[in-house]
Amino acid sequence: MSAHIAVLTNPSAGKGRAAHASDAAIERLRAAGADVRAYAGASPEDTTRLAALALEEGPTALVVIGGDGTLSGILQVATASSVPIVFVAAGTGNDFARALGLPLEDPGDAAMLALNGRPRVVDVGEVRSGGTNRLFLTIAALGFDAKVTDRTDRLRWPRGRLRYYLALLIELVRLSPMAFRLSLDGEPERDAPGTLIAVGNTASYGGGMPICVGAEPDDGLLDVVQVQALGRLRLLRVFPRLLQGSHLTLPEVAYRRARTVTVSEPDLVVYADGERVATKECTIAVRAAALTVMVPDP
């Protein structure tokens, strides 16, 4: 019997790239003889519902086509199942695919991991806040970078990358130290004023910015990077080091690994996998070995 492969697509991901990637992936799988059953979500809620429906059918693998946010949005149902995930990255950042060495150029190659890949068990991050639990795959951002993302989402003009740069400029003008209260692995809370905190399951966010350089998605730990309170000029000087992944040696940067991180701050905004997931306070934890993903053979 041919393998039963479920293909779940978020057609709007990557400004429509996911829809084209889905066609290529399905065509490639069917040409290889797979029994493909396709699903396309019309909204995040619909995508989650369809993921659960697809998994109930007991496929050999669930192919998810979209951005990091698409996959993180179905993690509650995906981690409750033993069906491995095949991720076809078709978003704007694709940091999770980059961390696992998944094919980025050819969606057909990525989809074929359902038939010729090997399983890799990876960790999943969890943000608990206000009675809600949100799962993520890459990095939870708290502070200046999260505020820039939040500002970008709220701006209606200009379009494209210029909107991000405008948001960056606005938040740079508004820059002031954040009064973080921080606790790692149950230690007593302490004052930790700073510019930003990044809690990473993988190394990069924002399409390859290695803020948590060296983070591994299967070590059972979260990488915690804290940048101390910086003035505008110093932040502009430090920022290129963040882009290059050479910032961990700077005196203004603290780095640790932990299983749980609790942070609070009156103006706190938390983004994970590009989605707003919490405000004011949160506890970030790791769910070790929570998800199986098909990856290329070494």
PDB file of C-alpha atoms in Angstrom:
ATOM      1  CA  MET A   1       0.000   0.000   0.000  1.00  0.00           C
ATOM      2  CA  SER A   2       1.139   3.547  -0.720  1.00  0.00           C
ATOM      3  CA  ALA A   3       1.994   5.821   2.194  1.00  0.00           C
ATOM      4  CA  HIS A   4      -0.844   8.016   3.440  1.00  0.00           C
ATOM      5  CA  ILE A   5       0.560  11.565   3.702  1.00  0.00           C
ATOM      6  CA  ALA A   6      -1.556  14.446   5.039  1.00  0.00           C
ATOM      7  CA  VAL A   7      -0.636  17.888   3.664  1.00  0.00           C
ATOM      8  CA  LEU A   8      -1.795  20.931   5.640  1.00  0.00           C
ATOM      9  CA  THR A   9      -1.292  24.376   4.096  1.00  0.00           C
ATOM     10  CA  ASN A  10      -1.673  27.923   5.314  1.00  0.00           C
ATOM     11  CA  PRO A  11      -2.251  29.540   1.889  1.00  0.00           C
ATOM     12  CA  SER A  12      -1.667  33.096   3.148  1.00  0.00           C
ATOM     13  CA  ALA A  13       1.780  32.392   4.640  1.00  0.00           C
ATOM     14  CA  GLY A  14       4.777  34.047   3.028  1.00  0.00           C
ATOM     15  CA  LYS A  15       2.505  36.506   1.194  1.00  0.00           C
ATOM     16  CA  GLY A  16       1.016  33.682  -0.849  1.00  0.00           C
ATOM     17  CA  ARG A  17       4.191  31.644  -1.357  1.00  0.00           C
ATOM     18  CA  ALA A  18       2.761  28.779   0.680  1.00  0.00           C
ATOM     19  CA  ALA A  19      -0.028  28.172  -1.860  1.00  0.00           C
ATOM     20  CA  HIS A  20       2.493  27.701  -4.673  1.00  0.00           C
ATOM     21  CA  ALA A  21       4.707  25.579  -2.415  1.00  0.00           C
ATOM     22  CA  SER A  22       1.712  23.376  -1.627  1.00  0.00           C
ATOM     23  CA  ASP A  23       1.070  22.648  -5.311  1.00  0.00           C
ATOM     24  CA  ALA A  24       4.705  21.684  -5.858  1.00  0.00           C
ATOM     25  CA  ALA A  25       4.842  19.532  -2.719  1.00  0.00           C
ATOM     26  CA  ILE A  26       1.639  17.630  -3.485  1.00  0.00           C
ATOM     27  CA  GLU A  27       2.677  17.028  -7.090  1.00  0.00           C
ATOM     28  CA  ARG A  28       6.054  15.647  -5.994  1.00  0.00           C
ATOM     29  CA  LEU A  29       4.576  13.346  -3.367  1.00  0.00           C
ATOM     30  CA  ARG A  30       1.928  11.974  -5.709  1.00  0.00           C
ATOM     31  CA  ALA A  31       4.533  11.388  -8.407  1.00  0.00           C
ATOM     32  CA  ALA A  32       6.403   9.286  -5.846  1.00  0.00           C
ATOM     33  CA  GLY A  33       3.281   7.177  -5.317  1.00  0.00           C
ATOM     34  CA  ALA A  34       2.038   8.632  -2.027  1.00  0.00           C
ATOM     35  CA  ASP A  35      -1.642   8.761  -1.118  1.00  0.00           C
ATOM     36  CA  VAL A  36      -1.929  12.494  -0.443  1.00  0.00           C
ATOM     37  CA  ARG A  37      -4.857  14.030   1.403  1.00  0.00           C
ATOM     38  CA  ALA A  38      -4.735  17.825   1.282  1.00  0.00           C
ATOM     39  CA  TYR A  39      -6.111  20.373   3.750  1.00  0.00           C
ATOM     40  CA  ALA A  40      -5.991  24.193   3.550  1.00  0.00           C
ATOM     41  CA  GLY A  41      -6.815  26.381   6.547  1.00  0.00           C
ATOM     42  CA  ALA A  42      -8.760  29.601   6.084  1.00  0.00           C
ATOM     43  CA  SER A  43      -7.709  30.990   9.477  1.00  0.00           C
ATOM     44  CA  PRO A  44      -5.436  30.006  12.384  1.00  0.00           C
ATOM     45  CA  GLU A  45      -8.397  28.403  14.131  1.00  0.00           C
ATOM     46  CA  ASP A  46      -9.402  26.541  10.987  1.00  0.00           C
ATOM     47  CA  THR A  47      -5.830  25.356  10.448  1.00  0.00           C
ATOM     48  CA  THR A  48      -5.720  23.930  13.986  1.00  0.00           C
ATOM     49  CA  ARG A  49      -9.058  22.197  13.449  1.00  0.00           C
ATOM     50  CA  LEU A  50      -7.868  20.682  10.172  1.00  0.00           C
ATOM     51  CA  ALA A  51      -4.606  19.534  11.763  1.00  0.00           C
ATOM     52  CA  ALA A  52      -6.560  17.595  14.374  1.00  0.00           C
ATOM     53  CA  LEU A  53      -8.820  16.155  11.675  1.00  0.00           C
ATOM     54  CA  ALA A  54      -5.859  15.094   9.543  1.00  0.00           C
ATOM     55  CA  LEU A  55      -4.088  13.451  12.483  1.00  0.00           C
ATOM     56  CA  GLU A  56      -7.219  11.496  13.409  1.00  0.00           C
ATOM     57  CA  GLU A  57      -6.921   9.732  10.028  1.00  0.00           C
ATOM     58  CA  GLY A  58      -3.579   8.229  11.120  1.00  0.00           C
ATOM     59  CA  PRO A  59      -1.256   9.392   8.339  1.00  0.00           C
ATOM     60  CA  THR A  60       2.343   8.243   8.016  1.00  0.00           C
ATOM     61  CA  ALA A  61       3.369  11.906   8.274  1.00  0.00           C
ATOM     62  CA  LEU A  62       1.797  15.359   8.461  1.00  0.00           C
ATOM     63  CA  VAL A  63       3.316  17.799   5.975  1.00  0.00           C
ATOM     64  CA  VAL A  64       2.854  21.393   7.195  1.00  0.00           C
ATOM     65  CA  ILE A  65       3.351  24.151   4.618  1.00  0.00           C
ATOM     66  CA  GLY A  66       3.668  27.736   5.836  1.00  0.00           C
ATOM     67  CA  GLY A  67       5.746  29.896   8.135  1.00  0.00           C
ATOM     68  CA  ASP A  68       7.070  29.314  11.638  1.00  0.00           C
ATOM     69  CA  GLY A  69       3.829  30.753  12.990  1.00  0.00           C
ATOM     70  CA  THR A  70       1.794  28.197  11.029  1.00  0.00           C
ATOM     71  CA  LEU A  71       3.599  25.279  12.629  1.00  0.00           C
ATOM     72  CA  SER A  72       3.667  26.783  16.125  1.00  0.00           C
ATOM     73  CA  GLY A  73      -0.079  27.407  15.837  1.00  0.00           C
ATOM     74  CA  ILE A  74      -0.818  23.669  15.615  1.00  0.00           C
ATOM     75  CA  LEU A  75       1.731  22.499  18.175  1.00  0.00           C
ATOM     76  CA  GLN A  76      -0.874  21.699  20.807  1.00  0.00           C
ATOM     77  CA  VAL A  77      -2.395  19.028  18.578  1.00  0.00           C
ATOM     78  CA  ALA A  78       0.888  18.000  16.925  1.00  0.00           C
ATOM     79  CA  THR A  79       2.667  17.330  20.234  1.00  0.00           C
ATOM     80  CA  ALA A  80      -0.286  15.239  21.397  1.00  0.00           C
ATOM     81  CA  SER A  81       0.188  12.894  18.434  1.00  0.00           C
ATOM     82  CA  SER A  82       2.927  10.414  17.529  1.00  0.00           C
ATOM     83  CA  VAL A  83       2.697  11.318  13.828  1.00  0.00           C
ATOM     84  CA  PRO A  84       5.945  12.946  12.641  1.00  0.00           C
ATOM     85  CA  ILE A  85       5.901  16.430  11.153  1.00  0.00           C
ATOM     86  CA  VAL A  86       7.368  17.331   7.767  1.00  0.00           C
ATOM     87  CA  PHE A  87       7.842  21.083   7.572  1.00  0.00           C
ATOM     88  CA  VAL A  88       7.869  22.851   4.216  1.00  0.00           C
ATOM     89  CA  ALA A  89       9.059  26.350   5.058  1.00  0.00           C
ATOM     90  CA  ALA A  90       7.170  28.985   3.061  1.00  0.00           C
ATOM     91  CA  GLY A  91       7.099  31.940   5.420  1.00  0.00           C
ATOM     92  CA  THR A  92       9.125  35.128   5.690  1.00  0.00           C
ATOM     93  CA  GLY A  93      11.639  34.084   8.359  1.00  0.00           C
ATOM     94  CA  ASN A  94      11.900  30.277   8.177  1.00  0.00           C
ATOM     95  CA  ASP A  95      14.164  30.151  11.220  1.00  0.00           C
ATOM     96  CA  PHE A  96      12.952  26.754  12.419  1.00  0.00           C
ATOM     97  CA  ALA A  97      13.699  25.141   9.057  1.00  0.00           C
ATOM     98  CA  ARG A  98      17.116  26.779   9.075  1.00  0.00           C
ATOM     99  CA  ALA A  99      17.845  25.375  12.537  1.00  0.00           C
ATOM    100  CA  LEU A 100      17.064  21.826  11.410  1.00  0.00           C
ATOM    101  CA  GLY A 101      18.787  22.052   8.032  1.00  0.00           C
ATOM    102  CA  LEU A 102      15.548  21.575   6.096  1.00  0.00           C
ATOM    103  CA  PRO A 103      15.423  22.378   2.365  1.00  0.00           C
ATOM    104  CA  LEU A 104      14.521  26.036   1.840  1.00  0.00           C
ATOM    105  CA  GLU A 105      14.608  26.425  -1.932  1.00  0.00           C
ATOM    106  CA  ASP A 106      12.584  23.495  -3.258  1.00  0.00           C
ATOM    107  CA  PRO A 107       9.273  22.679  -1.520  1.00  0.00           C
ATOM    108  CA  GLY A 108       9.207  19.339  -3.317  1.00  0.00           C
ATOM    109  CA  ASP A 109      12.512  18.340  -1.722  1.00  0.00           C
ATOM    110  CA  ALA A 110      11.227  19.386   1.688  1.00  0.00           C
ATOM    111  CA  ALA A 111       7.977  17.440   1.252  1.00  0.00           C
ATOM    112  CA  MET A 112       9.819  14.305   0.159  1.00  0.00           C
ATOM    113  CA  LEU A 113      11.292  14.038   3.657  1.00  0.00           C
ATOM    114  CA  ALA A 114       7.962  12.368   4.450  1.00  0.00           C
ATOM    115  CA  LEU A 115       9.257   9.406   2.424  1.00  0.00           C
ATOM    116  CA  ASN A 116      13.046   9.595   2.641  1.00  0.00           C
ATOM    117  CA  GLY A 117      13.840  11.621   5.773  1.00  0.00           C
ATOM    118  CA  ARG A 118      14.848  10.479   9.233  1.00  0.00           C
ATOM    119  CA  PRO A 119      13.015  11.385  12.456  1.00  0.00           C
ATOM    120  CA  ARG A 120      14.556  13.911  14.835  1.00  0.00           C
ATOM    121  CA  VAL A 121      12.963  14.507  18.214  1.00  0.00           C
ATOM    122  CA  VAL A 122      13.130  18.185  19.231  1.00  0.00           C
ATOM    123  CA  ASP A 123      12.124  20.354  22.157  1.00  0.00           C
ATOM    124  CA  VAL A 124       9.275  22.840  22.189  1.00  0.00           C
ATOM    125  CA  GLY A 125       9.103  26.069  24.179  1.00  0.00           C
ATOM    126  CA  GLU A 126       6.056  27.056  26.209  1.00  0.00           C
ATOM    127  CA  VAL A 127       4.973  30.552  27.284  1.00  0.00           C
ATOM    128  CA  ARG A 128       2.600  30.561  30.255  1.00  0.00           C
ATOM    129  CA  SER A 129       0.849  33.846  31.019  1.00  0.00           C
ATOM    130  CA  GLY A 130      -2.534  34.870  32.353  1.00  0.00           C
ATOM    131  CA  GLY A 131      -3.876  31.324  32.399  1.00  0.00           C
ATOM    132  CA  THR A 132      -2.896  30.617  28.786  1.00  0.00           C
ATOM    133  CA  ASN A 133      -0.201  28.317  27.384  1.00  0.00           C
ATOM    134  CA  ARG A 134       1.356  29.104  23.994  1.00  0.00           C
ATOM    135  CA  LEU A 135       3.917  26.822  22.403  1.00  0.00           C
ATOM    136  CA  PHE A 136       6.774  27.976  20.194  1.00  0.00           C
ATOM    137  CA  LEU A 137       9.681  26.540  18.227  1.00  0.00           C
ATOM    138  CA  THR A 138      12.322  29.233  17.864  1.00  0.00           C
ATOM    139  CA  ILE A 139      12.739  32.248  20.167  1.00  0.00           C
ATOM    140  CA  ALA A 140      10.626  34.186  22.633  1.00  0.00           C
ATOM    141  CA  ALA A 141      11.552  37.884  22.420  1.00  0.00           C
ATOM    142  CA  LEU A 142      11.004  40.234  25.363  1.00  0.00           C
ATOM    143  CA  GLY A 143      11.949  43.892  25.258  1.00  0.00           C
ATOM    144  CA  PHE A 144      13.151  46.209  22.505  1.00  0.00           C
ATOM    145  CA  ASP A 145      12.963  43.674  19.670  1.00  0.00           C
ATOM    146  CA  ALA A 146       9.468  42.588  20.673  1.00  0.00           C
ATOM    147  CA  LYS A 147       8.350  46.236  20.811  1.00  0.00           C
ATOM    148  CA  VAL A 148       9.697  46.800  17.285  1.00  0.00           C
ATOM    149  CA  THR A 149       7.719  43.792  16.044  1.00  0.00           C
ATOM    150  CA  ASP A 150       4.626  44.993  17.884  1.00  0.00           C
ATOM    151  CA  ARG A 151       4.992  48.481  16.401  1.00  0.00           C
ATOM    152  CA  THR A 152       5.479  47.004  12.917  1.00  0.00           C
ATOM    153  CA  ASP A 153       2.243  45.028  13.236  1.00  0.00           C
ATOM    154  CA  ARG A 154       0.331  48.162  14.293  1.00  0.00           C
ATOM    155  CA  LEU A 155       1.627  50.444  11.542  1.00  0.00           C
ATOM    156  CA  ARG A 156      -0.446  50.651   8.367  1.00  0.00           C
ATOM    157  CA  TRP A 157       2.131  52.558   6.332  1.00  0.00           C
ATOM    158  CA  PRO A 158       4.532  52.142   4.614  1.00  0.00           C
ATOM    159  CA  ARG A 159       4.422  48.642   3.155  1.00  0.00           C
ATOM    160  CA  GLY A 160       7.097  45.972   3.134  1.00  0.00           C
ATOM    161  CA  ARG A 161      10.480  46.255   4.811  1.00  0.00           C
ATOM    162  CA  LEU A 162      10.207  50.048   5.147  1.00  0.00           C
ATOM    163  CA  ARG A 163       7.475  49.563   7.741  1.00  0.00           C
ATOM    164  CA  TYR A 164       9.899  47.577   9.918  1.00  0.00           C
ATOM    165  CA  TYR A 165      12.566  50.268   9.592  1.00  0.00           C
ATOM    166  CA  LEU A 166      10.061  52.962  10.571  1.00  0.00           C
ATOM    167  CA  ALA A 167       9.010  50.900  13.598  1.00  0.00           C
ATOM    168  CA  LEU A 168      12.679  50.458  14.520  1.00  0.00           C
ATOM    169  CA  LEU A 169      13.229  54.223  14.345  1.00  0.00           C
ATOM    170  CA  ILE A 170      10.131  54.972  16.464  1.00  0.00           C
ATOM    171  CA  GLU A 171      11.139  52.509  19.178  1.00  0.00           C
ATOM    172  CA  LEU A 172      14.721  53.743  19.107  1.00  0.00           C
ATOM    173  CA  VAL A 173      13.491  57.283  19.815  1.00  0.00           C
ATOM    174  CA  ARG A 174      11.297  55.920  22.625  1.00  0.00           C
ATOM    175  CA  LEU A 175      14.078  53.712  24.029  1.00  0.00           C
ATOM    176  CA  SER A 176      14.309  53.515  27.801  1.00  0.00           C
ATOM    177  CA  PRO A 177      15.542  50.785  30.178  1.00  0.00           C
ATOM    178  CA  MET A 178      13.017  48.056  30.953  1.00  0.00           C
ATOM    179  CA  ALA A 179      12.601  47.179  34.622  1.00  0.00           C
ATOM    180  CA  PHE A 180      12.720  43.402  34.188  1.00  0.00           C
ATOM    181  CA  ARG A 181      12.182  41.138  37.178  1.00  0.00           C
ATOM    182  CA  LEU A 182      13.878  37.856  36.326  1.00  0.00           C
ATOM    183  CA  SER A 183      14.113  34.340  37.766  1.00  0.00           C
ATOM    184  CA  LEU A 184      15.777  31.286  36.201  1.00  0.00           C
ATOM    185  CA  ASP A 185      15.053  27.718  37.303  1.00  0.00           C
ATOM    186  CA  GLY A 186      13.236  28.797  40.456  1.00  0.00           C
ATOM    187  CA  GLU A 187      15.927  31.119  41.771  1.00  0.00           C
ATOM    188  CA  PRO A 188      14.707  34.140  43.798  1.00  0.00           C
ATOM    189  CA  GLU A 189      13.439  36.916  41.544  1.00  0.00           C
ATOM    190  CA  ARG A 190      15.881  39.761  41.015  1.00  0.00           C
ATOM    191  CA  ASP A 191      15.857  43.159  39.375  1.00  0.00           C
ATOM    192  CA  ALA A 192      17.476  42.896  35.937  1.00  0.00           C
ATOM    193  CA  PRO A 193      17.027  46.208  34.092  1.00  0.00           C
ATOM    194  CA  GLY A 194      17.863  45.817  30.438  1.00  0.00           C
ATOM    195  CA  THR A 195      17.127  46.433  26.780  1.00  0.00           C
ATOM    196  CA  LEU A 196      15.943  42.968  25.813  1.00  0.00           C
ATOM    197  CA  ILE A 197      15.789  39.317  26.836  1.00  0.00           C
ATOM    198  CA  ALA A 198      15.719  36.495  24.281  1.00  0.00           C
ATOM    199  CA  VAL A 199      14.803  32.944  25.295  1.00  0.00           C
ATOM    200  CA  GLY A 200      15.737  30.523  22.551  1.00  0.00           C
ATOM    201  CA  ASN A 201      14.940  26.946  21.649  1.00  0.00           C
ATOM    202  CA  THR A 202      16.875  27.564  18.422  1.00  0.00           C
ATOM    203  CA  ALA A 203      19.552  30.076  17.459  1.00  0.00           C
ATOM    204  CA  SER A 204      17.878  32.682  15.270  1.00  0.00           C
ATOM    205  CA  TYR A 205      14.791  34.762  14.669  1.00  0.00           C
ATOM    206  CA  GLY A 206      13.766  37.420  12.171  1.00  0.00           C
ATOM    207  CA  GLY A 207      15.025  35.464   9.166  1.00  0.00           C
ATOM    208  CA  GLY A 208      18.467  34.503  10.444  1.00  0.00           C
ATOM    209  CA  MET A 209      19.443  36.910  13.255  1.00  0.00           C
ATOM    210  CA  PRO A 210      21.401  34.611  15.636  1.00  0.00           C
ATOM    211  CA  ILE A 211      20.496  36.232  18.942  1.00  0.00           C
ATOM    212  CA  CYS A 212      20.777  32.854  20.741  1.00  0.00           C
ATOM    213  CA  VAL A 213      23.784  31.652  18.770  1.00  0.00           C
ATOM    214  CA  GLY A 214      24.678  28.078  19.682  1.00  0.00           C
ATOM    215  CA  ALA A 215      21.190  27.075  20.846  1.00  0.00           C
ATOM    216  CA  GLU A 216      20.237  23.489  19.986  1.00  0.00           C
ATOM    217  CA  PRO A 217      16.601  22.411  19.630  1.00  0.00           C
ATOM    218  CA  ASP A 218      17.130  19.004  21.256  1.00  0.00           C
ATOM    219  CA  ASP A 219      19.274  19.649  24.352  1.00  0.00           C
ATOM    220  CA  GLY A 220      16.382  19.978  26.814  1.00  0.00           C
ATOM    221  CA  LEU A 221      17.404  23.548  27.662  1.00  0.00           C
ATOM    222  CA  LEU A 222      16.543  27.131  26.749  1.00  0.00           C
ATOM    223  CA  ASP A 223      19.288  29.621  25.879  1.00  0.00           C
ATOM    224  CA  VAL A 224      18.740  32.922  27.705  1.00  0.00           C
ATOM    225  CA  VAL A 225      20.414  36.068  26.382  1.00  0.00           C
ATOM    226  CA  GLN A 226      19.994  39.344  28.245  1.00  0.00           C
ATOM    227  CA  VAL A 227      21.236  42.688  26.931  1.00  0.00           C
ATOM    228  CA  GLN A 228      21.765  45.265  29.675  1.00  0.00           C
ATOM    229  CA  ALA A 229      20.252  48.738  29.535  1.00  0.00           C
ATOM    230  CA  LEU A 230      21.837  50.576  26.600  1.00  0.00           C
ATOM    231  CA  GLY A 231      21.642  54.117  25.289  1.00  0.00           C
ATOM    232  CA  ARG A 232      20.642  54.748  21.693  1.00  0.00           C
ATOM    233  CA  LEU A 233      24.155  55.168  20.334  1.00  0.00           C
ATOM    234  CA  ARG A 234      25.472  52.105  22.149  1.00  0.00           C
ATOM    235  CA  LEU A 235      22.537  50.010  20.919  1.00  0.00           C
ATOM    236  CA  LEU A 236      23.278  51.081  17.344  1.00  0.00           C
ATOM    237  CA  ARG A 237      26.873  49.941  17.833  1.00  0.00           C
ATOM    238  CA  VAL A 238      25.871  46.627  19.433  1.00  0.00           C
ATOM    239  CA  PHE A 239      23.176  45.799  16.867  1.00  0.00           C
ATOM    240  CA  PRO A 240      25.600  44.702  14.106  1.00  0.00           C
ATOM    241  CA  ARG A 241      27.183  42.281  16.574  1.00  0.00           C
ATOM    242  CA  LEU A 242      23.732  40.796  17.190  1.00  0.00           C
ATOM    243  CA  LEU A 243      23.285  40.301  13.451  1.00  0.00           C
ATOM    244  CA  GLN A 244      26.661  38.557  13.220  1.00  0.00           C
ATOM    245  CA  GLY A 245      26.217  36.346  16.276  1.00  0.00           C
ATOM    246  CA  SER A 246      29.364  37.747  17.919  1.00  0.00           C
ATOM    247  CA  HIS A 247      27.625  39.524  20.804  1.00  0.00           C
ATOM    248  CA  LEU A 248      27.941  36.943  23.602  1.00  0.00           C
ATOM    249  CA  THR A 249      31.422  38.218  24.487  1.00  0.00           C
ATOM    250  CA  LEU A 250      30.263  41.808  25.002  1.00  0.00           C
ATOM    251  CA  PRO A 251      30.261  43.039  28.613  1.00  0.00           C
ATOM    252  CA  GLU A 252      26.667  44.256  28.212  1.00  0.00           C
ATOM    253  CA  VAL A 253      25.427  40.757  27.316  1.00  0.00           C
ATOM    254  CA  ALA A 254      24.685  37.975  29.827  1.00  0.00           C
ATOM    255  CA  TYR A 255      24.125  34.390  28.698  1.00  0.00           C
ATOM    256  CA  ARG A 256      22.837  31.311  30.535  1.00  0.00           C
ATOM    257  CA  ARG A 257      20.936  28.099  29.908  1.00  0.00           C
ATOM    258  CA  ALA A 258      17.858  27.155  31.902  1.00  0.00           C
ATOM    259  CA  ARG A 259      14.720  25.033  31.893  1.00  0.00           C
ATOM    260  CA  THR A 260      12.371  27.777  33.111  1.00  0.00           C
ATOM    261  CA  VAL A 261      12.524  31.561  32.883  1.00  0.00           C
ATOM    262  CA  THR A 262      10.095  33.891  34.664  1.00  0.00           C
ATOM    263  CA  VAL A 263       9.996  37.539  33.586  1.00  0.00           C
ATOM    264  CA  SER A 264       7.776  40.454  34.554  1.00  0.00           C
ATOM    265  CA  GLU A 265       7.735  44.134  33.607  1.00  0.00           C
ATOM    266  CA  PRO A 266       4.809  46.603  33.479  1.00  0.00           C
ATOM    267  CA  ASP A 267       5.288  47.333  29.756  1.00  0.00           C
ATOM    268  CA  LEU A 268       6.385  43.825  28.785  1.00  0.00           C
ATOM    269  CA  VAL A 269       5.391  42.500  25.357  1.00  0.00           C
ATOM    270  CA  VAL A 270       6.350  38.945  24.402  1.00  0.00           C
ATOM    271  CA  TYR A 271       6.596  37.624  20.861  1.00  0.00           C
ATOM    272  CA  ALA A 272       7.394  34.020  19.924  1.00  0.00           C
ATOM    273  CA  ASP A 273       7.654  32.640  16.380  1.00  0.00           C
ATOM    274  CA  GLY A 274       6.559  36.084  15.208  1.00  0.00           C
ATOM    275  CA  GLU A 275       3.294  36.035  17.160  1.00  0.00           C
ATOM    276  CA  ARG A 276       2.281  38.141  20.176  1.00  0.00           C
ATOM    277  CA  VAL A 277       1.841  35.646  23.010  1.00  0.00           C
ATOM    278  CA  ALA A 278       1.956  37.523  26.347  1.00  0.00           C
ATOM    279  CA  THR A 279       2.144  40.860  28.138  1.00  0.00           C
ATOM    280  CA  LYS A 280       3.290  42.089  31.564  1.00  0.00           C
ATOM    281  CA  GLU A 281       4.498  38.726  32.921  1.00  0.00           C
ATOM    282  CA  CYS A 282       5.211  35.202  31.766  1.00  0.00           C
ATOM    283  CA  THR A 283       6.991  31.957  32.562  1.00  0.00           C
ATOM    284  CA  ILE A 284       8.821  30.333  29.674  1.00  0.00           C
ATOM    285  CA  ALA A 285       9.584  26.627  29.958  1.00  0.00           C
ATOM    286  CA  VAL A 286      10.929  23.857  27.758  1.00  0.00           C
ATOM    287  CA  ARG A 287       9.015  20.726  26.850  1.00  0.00           C
ATOM    288  CA  ALA A 288      11.895  18.361  26.164  1.00  0.00           C
ATOM    289  CA  ALA A 289      11.591  15.878  23.277  1.00  0.00           C
ATOM    290  CA  ALA A 290       8.020  16.979  22.563  1.00  0.00           C
ATOM    291  CA  LEU A 291       7.908  16.884  18.744  1.00  0.00           C
ATOM    292  CA  THR A 292       9.199  14.558  16.032  1.00  0.00           C
ATOM    293  CA  VAL A 293      10.268  16.236  12.781  1.00  0.00           C
ATOM    294  CA  MET A 294      11.523  14.528   9.651  1.00  0.00           C
ATOM    295  CA  VAL A 295      14.931  15.889   8.617  1.00  0.00           C
ATOM    296  CA  PRO A 296      17.457  15.056   5.869  1.00  0.00           C
ATOM    297  CA  ASP A 297      19.976  12.257   6.430  1.00  0.00           C
ATOM    298  CA  PRO A 298      23.369  13.637   7.427  1.00  0.00           C
TER     299      PRO A 298
END
